[in-house]
Structure formats: structure tokens, C-alpha cells
XYZ file of C-alpha atoms in Angstrom:
250
model
C 136.926 -3.518 30.508
C 135.389 -1.444 33.086
C 135.921 -1.468 36.849
C 134.125 1.371 39.035
C 135.396 1.888 42.751
C 137.931 2.776 44.923
C 141.502 1.454 45.124
C 141.777 2.078 48.865
C 144.971 3.988 47.981
C 144.058 7.312 49.975
C 147.134 8.898 51.455
C 145.238 8.332 55.056
C 144.938 4.696 54.770
C 144.846 3.266 58.423
C 147.162 0.426 57.665
C 149.717 2.395 56.216
C 149.764 4.704 59.484
C 149.735 1.482 61.305
C 152.619 -0.211 59.692
C 155.215 2.268 60.014
C 155.414 1.938 63.814
C 155.363 -2.122 64.281
C 158.721 -4.315 65.064
C 159.751 -5.508 62.079
C 158.257 -9.498 62.646
C 154.949 -7.958 62.947
C 155.482 -6.408 59.735
C 156.471 -9.520 58.230
C 153.665 -11.583 59.774
C 151.383 -9.300 58.566
C 152.629 -9.440 55.100
C 152.371 -13.208 55.209
C 148.609 -13.047 56.184
C 147.867 -10.681 53.659
C 149.861 -12.770 50.833
C 148.120 -15.851 52.146
C 144.464 -14.473 52.067
C 145.068 -12.958 48.539
C 145.039 -16.655 47.624
C 141.713 -17.556 49.137
C 138.361 -16.616 47.979
C 135.172 -17.614 49.980
C 136.870 -17.329 53.663
C 138.059 -14.588 55.277
C 141.073 -15.930 57.381
C 142.427 -12.709 58.853
C 140.800 -12.407 62.164
C 141.973 -16.027 63.151
C 145.203 -15.138 62.399
C 145.558 -12.236 64.407
C 147.244 -13.710 67.680
C 147.516 -11.852 71.092
C 151.424 -10.967 70.369
C 150.668 -9.627 67.106
C 147.746 -7.349 68.409
C 149.579 -6.274 71.370
C 152.170 -4.748 68.857
C 149.025 -3.302 66.678
C 147.391 -1.646 69.748
C 150.694 -0.298 70.588
C 151.288 1.495 67.157
C 147.483 2.604 66.651
C 145.529 2.136 70.059
C 141.900 1.307 69.784
C 139.640 1.732 72.461
C 136.158 -0.070 72.036
C 133.177 1.967 73.002
C 131.428 1.450 75.894
C 127.977 0.364 74.223
C 129.750 -0.939 71.161
C 130.167 -5.095 70.748
C 133.466 -4.637 67.994
C 136.377 -6.294 69.211
C 139.804 -4.929 68.774
C 140.709 -8.050 66.651
C 137.251 -7.226 64.670
C 138.451 -3.548 63.929
C 142.010 -4.250 63.084
C 141.108 -7.325 60.455
C 137.953 -5.243 58.904
C 138.943 -1.811 58.830
C 142.742 -1.837 58.754
C 143.859 -5.168 57.021
C 140.789 -5.659 54.958
C 141.088 -2.302 53.346
C 144.634 -3.133 52.665
C 143.931 -6.253 51.342
C 141.598 -4.467 48.709
C 144.181 -2.068 47.149
C 146.250 -4.936 46.940
C 143.699 -6.805 45.259
C 142.371 -4.453 42.984
C 145.804 -2.951 41.798
C 147.226 -6.550 41.392
C 144.006 -7.614 39.094
C 143.839 -4.390 37.320
C 147.436 -4.440 36.681
C 147.154 -7.917 35.427
C 144.371 -7.389 32.872
C 145.508 -4.366 31.560
C 148.739 -5.810 30.294
C 146.784 -7.149 27.340
C 143.452 -5.821 27.249
C 141.892 -2.418 27.368
C 140.812 -1.327 30.973
C 139.162 1.767 32.136
C 138.974 2.574 35.887
C 136.277 5.296 36.932
C 137.713 6.275 40.557
C 138.388 9.252 42.187
C 142.191 9.161 43.144
C 145.264 9.426 40.712
C 146.621 5.925 39.958
C 150.349 6.094 38.542
C 150.962 2.733 39.661
C 148.896 1.223 37.159
C 150.125 3.131 33.787
C 148.206 1.097 31.252
C 144.831 1.807 33.101
C 143.050 4.334 31.739
C 141.737 6.406 34.600
C 138.627 7.985 33.912
C 137.949 9.985 37.205
C 134.592 9.847 39.308
C 131.164 8.906 37.833
C 127.771 9.801 38.986
C 126.246 6.796 40.748
C 122.802 7.439 39.070
C 123.298 8.974 35.455
C 126.466 7.926 34.586
C 127.146 4.827 36.188
C 124.605 2.444 34.882
C 125.599 3.415 31.013
C 129.123 2.318 31.786
C 127.971 -0.668 33.050
C 125.371 -1.190 30.108
C 127.939 -0.221 27.195
C 131.233 -2.309 28.625
C 132.143 -5.616 27.585
C 133.259 -6.681 30.924
C 132.436 -5.414 34.043
C 134.666 -6.416 37.257
C 133.320 -6.653 40.680
C 136.171 -7.145 43.044
C 134.663 -7.392 46.671
C 136.194 -6.435 49.931
C 137.391 -9.846 51.526
C 135.344 -8.789 54.937
C 132.120 -8.932 53.687
C 131.703 -12.706 54.007
C 127.973 -13.076 53.544
C 125.380 -11.515 51.074
C 126.104 -10.138 47.612
C 127.697 -6.798 47.083
C 125.511 -3.735 45.634
C 127.749 -3.186 43.020
C 126.975 -6.803 41.447
C 123.493 -5.744 41.415
C 124.079 -2.455 39.890
C 126.185 -4.209 37.165
C 123.278 -7.045 36.436
C 120.442 -4.384 36.933
C 122.077 -2.087 34.257
C 122.230 -5.311 31.898
C 126.035 -5.426 31.853
C 127.942 -8.374 31.806
C 129.305 -9.380 35.358
C 132.950 -11.184 35.875
C 133.547 -11.226 39.910
C 135.571 -12.270 42.661
C 134.014 -15.824 44.360
C 131.173 -15.076 46.802
C 129.315 -17.899 48.054
C 125.856 -16.180 47.810
C 125.938 -15.644 44.443
C 125.200 -19.295 43.759
C 122.075 -18.801 45.941
C 120.462 -16.839 43.421
C 122.166 -16.587 40.053
C 123.590 -19.160 37.747
C 126.864 -18.767 36.939
C 127.709 -18.861 33.064
C 124.293 -17.532 32.654
C 124.018 -14.589 35.277
C 127.673 -13.957 35.815
C 130.880 -15.505 35.252
C 133.523 -15.880 38.796
C 136.905 -16.275 39.231
C 138.513 -17.544 42.487
C 142.112 -16.494 41.628
C 143.813 -13.652 39.480
C 145.006 -16.284 37.144
C 141.509 -17.401 36.577
C 140.222 -13.897 35.781
C 143.350 -13.520 33.465
C 142.626 -16.844 31.786
C 139.106 -16.296 31.071
C 140.281 -12.966 29.248
C 143.309 -14.536 27.685
C 141.769 -17.513 26.193
C 138.665 -15.940 24.817
C 136.994 -13.054 22.894
C 134.472 -11.513 24.162
C 131.580 -9.644 22.145
C 128.148 -8.213 23.167
C 125.448 -8.500 20.080
C 121.689 -6.957 20.431
C 119.781 -10.015 19.540
C 119.753 -13.750 18.290
C 119.824 -12.503 14.700
C 123.428 -10.922 15.199
C 124.456 -13.775 17.272
C 123.996 -16.025 13.913
C 125.344 -13.330 11.736
C 128.557 -12.977 14.110
C 129.104 -16.700 13.990
C 128.278 -17.571 10.757
C 130.990 -14.901 9.513
C 133.362 -16.362 12.362
C 133.145 -19.360 10.081
C 130.667 -21.586 12.310
C 128.121 -23.641 10.484
C 125.053 -22.440 12.180
C 122.673 -22.562 9.122
C 120.846 -25.288 10.298
C 120.635 -24.383 14.382
C 117.656 -22.736 15.545
C 117.326 -19.774 17.536
C 116.892 -22.466 20.790
C 119.753 -24.066 19.637
C 122.042 -21.120 19.297
C 121.126 -19.949 22.478
C 122.324 -23.046 24.065
C 125.707 -23.033 22.366
C 128.568 -23.326 24.665
C 130.065 -19.993 23.661
C 126.398 -17.967 23.914
C 125.742 -16.274 27.034
C 122.195 -14.508 27.012
C 122.449 -11.385 28.763
C 119.199 -10.138 31.080
C 118.306 -7.276 29.071
C 118.010 -9.284 25.804
C 121.631 -8.995 24.747
C 123.819 -11.740 24.263
C 127.630 -12.404 25.118
C 129.403 -14.264 22.773
C 132.466 -15.791 24.225
C 135.299 -17.798 21.581
C 137.806 -19.785 22.709
């Protein structure tokens, strides 16, 4: 399992600077809305939960003055640039920790990750020359989207699929407008769903339909009377756009 991207755990993270100076009640309130948002995919709840009292406390902690020609409100800035990035750190750390407890997980990122002792930190990689090879040769590639990205499909998902890699991503509505779940990608709507997908199955990538037949035959499945077309339509077989196949056995 591979993940390429930032954990947003830099020392200068805006949210951590903000949090240190807040009253206890506001700290608890922000902790609660971050925890609530972690349970919900497909809807960015945080801007609507930043009431005037909380915004006032935040403004006192780390003041923000809108540009005269800008359209971003303080609520938008704090939700998208402070809280959403902290949420990305929480999201990515939590899911990598969960998955690495029982699977081999490789992380390609800039910063050290001592908080993830079972994740193999491979360091940063080149976007053009090395990253496509990582996606192509990993059994499963994770996409963990910033929750503030409410519309569109993240570039990372296109990077993975365009490299011929298998994509496991968080739920994002726009994927369903252009791609077919279970054929082009698989999505999860909670940490538990992502873990269950991996816990309940063994995933193997093979080069062609002949190797699909050989693998299933060696696994004890009766495929002798099945045509290649029937094999492709089997519940445990997922064609990958580059011609390979992912075999998932429960």
C-alpha cells in the first residue's frame, strides 16, 4: 500500500499556532467539530460550525485582515487554511496508522513521521520520473483528499489511474460522474471501511487474463469451463485501465 503526499505535520502549521492561544472552551469546541468532520465524507461541515463567538476568539489568537480586493471572508480562511489542513493531518495519520497495523504501508513524503512507527517512510520522490512508477508497481494506492476540496476530482487520483495504478480513495461525489466504482477505483466513506476492504480481502495484481485464470485455478477455483469474458466479469476480478487485473479474494 502506498501513499504519496504531505501529512501536514510541519512545525509551522497554522492551526497549531492558533490553538495554543485559545480559551479552553474554544479549544474544546474546535476539537469537537474536527472530530465530527472526521466522521463525515462528501460534505464540508466546518465553515457552518464556526459561529461568531468562536470566530472572535480565533481572530484574537491569530488575527486575519482580508485583502481590500479579496473575496475570502475570515470564516472561509480559518476553515480552509487552518482547520482543514489540521484535519488532513489527523485524517492521514489515522488511516495510515490503522492500515499499517496489519499491512505493509509505504509513505512518500518530505517530513519525518515518528508518530507512524509501522509505516515505511521513503522520503520525497520526483513527480515526473519516479512517482508514476510507484503508482504503477504498488498493489494499492491511497488518495486522502483535503476535506475543503468539495468539488472536482483531485489531481492525485488522475496521477494514480493515469499511471495504471489501483486507486483506493475517500468518497468524493464527482468521481461518480466520470468513473465506475469497482471498475475504475474503490472508495471508502470511513476509516473502518478502508480497513475492512483490506482486512477482508487479499489483493493481487496480474499482467493479463491468462494469469488471472492461472491464479484462480491455483487458489482452488473451478475456472476450467469459464471463458475469458466470464472471468473478467467475475466478482473478484477488476480490470485495470492498463490491461492488468486486480484479483480480490474475500
